Structure formats: C-alpha cells, structure tokens
PDB file of C-alpha atoms in Angstrom:
ATOM      1  CA  GLY A   1    -131.338  43.675 -84.516  1.00 67.00           C
ATOM      2  CA  THR A   2    -132.915  40.332 -84.001  1.00 69.00           C
ATOM      3  CA  GLY A   3    -135.955  38.660 -85.479  1.00 72.00           C
ATOM      4  CA  THR A   4    -139.372  38.372 -83.907  1.00 77.00           C
ATOM      5  CA  ILE A   5    -139.786  35.647 -81.316  1.00 73.00           C
ATOM      6  CA  ASN A   6    -143.018  33.657 -81.429  1.00 79.00           C
ATOM      7  CA  THR A   7    -143.971  31.685 -78.363  1.00 81.00           C
ATOM      8  CA  SER A   8    -143.919  27.982 -79.092  1.00 87.00           C
ATOM      9  CA  ASP A   9    -143.750  26.489 -75.618  1.00 93.00           C
ATOM     10  CA  ALA A  10    -145.411  23.050 -75.589  1.00 95.00           C
ATOM     11  CA  ARG A  11    -146.855  23.820 -72.154  1.00 94.00           C
ATOM     12  CA  GLU A  12    -149.090  26.455 -73.765  1.00 94.00           C
ATOM     13  CA  LYS A  13    -150.431  24.372 -76.659  1.00 94.00           C
ATOM     14  CA  THR A  14    -152.547  21.389 -77.392  1.00 96.00           C
ATOM     15  CA  PRO A  15    -150.531  18.448 -78.733  1.00 96.00           C
ATOM     16  CA  VAL A  16    -149.489  18.994 -82.343  1.00 95.00           C
ATOM     17  CA  ALA A  17    -151.801  16.981 -84.579  1.00 96.00           C
ATOM     18  CA  PRO A  18    -150.776  15.743 -88.022  1.00 96.00           C
ATOM     19  CA  LEU A  19    -152.320  17.548 -90.952  1.00 97.00           C
ATOM     20  CA  THR A  20    -155.207  15.779 -92.617  1.00 97.00           C
ATOM     21  CA  PRO A  21    -154.967  14.511 -96.195  1.00 97.00           C
ATOM     22  CA  ASP A  22    -157.164  17.470 -97.280  1.00 98.00           C
ATOM     23  CA  GLU A  23    -154.836  19.925 -95.543  1.00 98.00           C
ATOM     24  CA  ILE A  24    -151.788  18.362 -97.162  1.00 97.00           C
ATOM     25  CA  ALA A  25    -153.447  18.481-100.575  1.00 97.00           C
ATOM     26  CA  ALA A  26    -154.325  22.154-100.043  1.00 98.00           C
ATOM     27  CA  ALA A  27    -150.754  22.925 -98.947  1.00 98.00           C
ATOM     28  CA  ARG A  28    -149.402  21.384-102.145  1.00 96.00           C
ATOM     29  CA  VAL A  29    -151.804  23.431-104.269  1.00 97.00           C
ATOM     30  CA  LEU A  30    -150.966  26.651-102.402  1.00 97.00           C
ATOM     31  CA  ALA A  31    -147.278  26.141-103.208  1.00 96.00           C
ATOM     32  CA  ARG A  32    -148.113  26.115-106.924  1.00 96.00           C
ATOM     33  CA  GLU A  33    -149.877  29.479-106.574  1.00 96.00           C
ATOM     34  CA  ILE A  34    -146.757  31.375-105.489  1.00 97.00           C
ATOM     35  CA  GLY A  35    -145.747  33.921-108.097  1.00 97.00           C
ATOM     36  CA  SER A  36    -144.791  37.557-108.506  1.00 97.00           C
ATOM     37  CA  TYR A  37    -147.049  40.581-108.168  1.00 97.00           C
ATOM     38  CA  GLN A  38    -146.910  44.349-107.742  1.00 97.00           C
ATOM     39  CA  PHE A  39    -148.909  46.597-105.445  1.00 97.00           C
ATOM     40  CA  LEU A  40    -151.428  48.662-107.414  1.00 98.00           C
ATOM     41  CA  ASP A  41    -150.551  51.925-105.643  1.00 97.00           C
ATOM     42  CA  ALA A  42    -146.860  51.395-106.433  1.00 98.00           C
ATOM     43  CA  VAL A  43    -147.644  50.737-110.101  1.00 98.00           C
ATOM     44  CA  ALA A  44    -149.764  53.907-110.178  1.00 98.00           C
ATOM     45  CA  THR A  45    -146.907  56.029-108.835  1.00 98.00           C
ATOM     46  CA  LYS A  46    -143.803  54.221-110.137  1.00 98.00           C
ATOM     47  CA  GLY A  47    -145.028  52.441-113.243  1.00 97.00           C
ATOM     48  CA  TYR A  48    -142.525  49.889-114.526  1.00 96.00           C
ATOM     49  CA  ASP A  49    -140.190  50.648-111.609  1.00 97.00           C
ATOM     50  CA  ALA A  50    -142.677  49.334-109.043  1.00 98.00           C
ATOM     51  CA  ARG A  51    -141.003  46.508-107.168  1.00 98.00           C
ATOM     52  CA  LEU A  52    -141.929  42.882-107.679  1.00 98.00           C
ATOM     53  CA  HIS A  53    -143.016  40.902-104.633  1.00 97.00           C
ATOM     54  CA  ILE A  54    -143.339  37.148-104.265  1.00 97.00           C
ATOM     55  CA  GLY A  55    -146.369  35.410-102.833  1.00 96.00           C
ATOM     56  CA  LEU A  56    -150.060  34.894-103.506  1.00 97.00           C
ATOM     57  CA  THR A  57    -153.292  36.570-102.505  1.00 97.00           C
ATOM     58  CA  VAL A  58    -155.280  35.707 -99.422  1.00 98.00           C
ATOM     59  CA  GLN A  59    -158.469  35.493-101.448  1.00 98.00           C
ATOM     60  CA  ARG A  60    -156.949  32.836-103.736  1.00 97.00           C
ATOM     61  CA  ALA A  61    -155.626  30.896-100.732  1.00 98.00           C
ATOM     62  CA  MET A  62    -159.080  31.004 -99.155  1.00 98.00           C
ATOM     63  CA  GLN A  63    -160.654  29.734-102.373  1.00 98.00           C
ATOM     64  CA  LEU A  64    -158.213  26.835-102.588  1.00 98.00           C
ATOM     65  CA  LEU A  65    -158.684  25.872 -98.944  1.00 98.00           C
ATOM     66  CA  ALA A  66    -162.464  25.897 -99.430  1.00 98.00           C
ATOM     67  CA  GLU A  67    -162.109  23.731-102.560  1.00 98.00           C
ATOM     68  CA  HIS A  68    -160.438  21.143-100.309  1.00 98.00           C
ATOM     69  CA  GLY A  69    -163.327  21.249 -97.833  1.00 98.00           C
ATOM     70  CA  LEU A  70    -161.450  23.438 -95.335  1.00 98.00           C
ATOM     71  CA  ASP A  71    -162.705  26.546 -93.507  1.00 98.00           C
ATOM     72  CA  PRO A  72    -160.035  29.166 -94.315  1.00 98.00           C
ATOM     73  CA  LEU A  73    -160.762  31.340 -91.296  1.00 97.00           C
ATOM     74  CA  ARG A  74    -159.981  28.463 -88.894  1.00 97.00           C
ATOM     75  CA  TYR A  75    -156.312  28.731 -89.858  1.00 98.00           C
ATOM     76  CA  GLY A  76    -154.059  31.242 -88.139  1.00 96.00           C
ATOM     77  CA  PHE A  77    -152.280  32.095 -91.369  1.00 97.00           C
ATOM     78  CA  ILE A  78    -155.454  33.767 -92.724  1.00 98.00           C
ATOM     79  CA  CYS A  79    -156.295  37.123 -91.140  1.00 97.00           C
ATOM     80  CA  HIS A  80    -159.276  39.401 -91.698  1.00 97.00           C
ATOM     81  CA  ASP A  81    -159.652  42.795 -90.059  1.00 96.00           C
ATOM     82  CA  ALA A  82    -162.644  45.107 -90.396  1.00 96.00           C
ATOM     83  CA  TRP A  83    -163.097  48.587 -89.007  1.00 96.00           C
ATOM     84  CA  ALA A  84    -165.917  51.061 -88.606  1.00 96.00           C
ATOM     85  CA  ALA A  85    -165.882  54.542 -90.068  1.00 96.00           C
ATOM     86  CA  ASP A  86    -163.995  56.987 -87.857  1.00 94.00           C
ATOM     87  CA  GLY A  87    -163.854  60.658 -88.762  1.00 93.00           C
ATOM     88  CA  ASP A  88    -162.309  60.919 -92.225  1.00 94.00           C
ATOM     89  CA  THR A  89    -161.556  57.188 -92.359  1.00 93.00           C
ATOM     90  CA  PRO A  90    -164.273  55.186 -94.111  1.00 95.00           C
ATOM     91  CA  ALA A  91    -165.311  51.744 -92.901  1.00 97.00           C
ATOM     92  CA  GLY A  92    -163.425  48.939 -94.557  1.00 97.00           C
ATOM     93  CA  ASP A  93    -161.713  45.622 -94.254  1.00 97.00           C
ATOM     94  CA  ARG A  94    -158.519  43.910 -95.327  1.00 97.00           C
ATOM     95  CA  TYR A  95    -157.269  40.347 -95.612  1.00 97.00           C
ATOM     96  CA  ALA A  96    -153.695  39.394 -94.737  1.00 97.00           C
ATOM     97  CA  PHE A  97    -151.405  36.446 -94.115  1.00 96.00           C
ATOM     98  CA  ARG A  98    -149.284  35.445 -91.169  1.00 95.00           C
ATOM     99  CA  PRO A  99    -146.438  34.406 -93.483  1.00 93.00           C
ATOM    100  CA  ASP A 100    -144.588  32.278 -90.928  1.00 93.00           C
ATOM    101  CA  GLU A 101    -147.634  30.046 -90.415  1.00 95.00           C
ATOM    102  CA  LEU A 102    -148.469  29.966 -94.130  1.00 97.00           C
ATOM    103  CA  LEU A 103    -144.940  28.871 -94.994  1.00 97.00           C
ATOM    104  CA  LEU A 104    -145.014  26.111 -92.386  1.00 96.00           C
ATOM    105  CA  PHE A 105    -148.321  24.877 -93.823  1.00 98.00           C
ATOM    106  CA  ILE A 106    -146.814  24.855 -97.324  1.00 97.00           C
ATOM    107  CA  ALA A 107    -143.626  23.192 -96.008  1.00 97.00           C
ATOM    108  CA  ARG A 108    -145.725  20.257 -94.800  1.00 96.00           C
ATOM    109  CA  GLY A 109    -147.086  19.917 -98.315  1.00 95.00           C
ATOM    110  CA  PHE A 110    -143.498  19.854 -99.639  1.00 95.00           C
ATOM    111  CA  GLU A 111    -142.613  17.111 -97.164  1.00 96.00           C
ATOM    112  CA  ALA A 112    -145.586  15.021 -98.298  1.00 94.00           C
ATOM    113  CA  ARG A 113    -144.561  15.446-101.926  1.00 93.00           C
ATOM    114  CA  LEU A 114    -140.935  14.508-101.213  1.00 94.00           C
ATOM    115  CA  ALA A 115    -141.990  11.477 -99.176  1.00 93.00           C
ATOM    116  CA  ALA A 116    -144.208  10.300-102.055  1.00 92.00           C
ATOM    117  CA  LEU A 117    -141.332  10.714-104.541  1.00 93.00           C
ATOM    118  CA  GLU A 118    -138.925   8.854-102.269  1.00 95.00           C
ATOM    119  CA  ALA A 119    -141.413   6.031-101.761  1.00 95.00           C
ATOM    120  CA  ALA A 120    -141.833   5.691-105.535  1.00 93.00           C
ATOM    121  CA  ALA A 121    -138.075   5.595-106.170  1.00 86.00           C
TER     122      ALA A 121
END
C-alpha cells in the first residue's frame, strides 16, 4: 500500500506566510508536551497490557495556543466534531488532531530553536 496523498499544489493556496513569533513560541511549547498515554477504554479492558501511545491531548494544545494569544480553532491541526442524538446514539462531541499539520507546526518550532542555538554558537 501507499500513504495518503494530501493536495499541496501552490495553485490552490494562498502564498505560504511565515509563522508569527507567537506561533513559533507555541510550537516550541507544544513539543515539550509530547509524552506517553493510554486510552481509558483499553486500560479498563487490558489493564497493564494496554498499549502506550505517544502524543498530547487536543485540550492541552488548545490551552497552550490560547496562552500565546492564538485562536486554536483557526488552525487546521485542531478538529472538533459534534453530533446530534440519533436513535440509540446520544449527542456528543470529540476533539482530534490532524497529526501531519500538528507535526509541521511543531517542526517549525524546532527549526526556530535550532537557528537560535546556531546563532549563539
């Protein structure tokens, strides 16, 4: 199999703008939040054997973006879906990431950090 292809044709986009200092600062902070976690339903059924996953929560990412004066829901890496009750399914909502966009955001923070270290050397 092959991986997912995401359209990135320049003819379909606005020009790519540099990230702002606040965005870069938020990206650096988000990188420090990456850790391990387990899904609660897996822990309930598997206990210690529940697999470890690597990442962070959307709610924490949203909090950190807001602390840097950014509107989290303006960024494509933050997703929020809500649904109405339907038959036996109750109404609800769920937050999620688009990991490819999140990782590119964080990568820009890494680049800023490396550039600062190189400039200081």
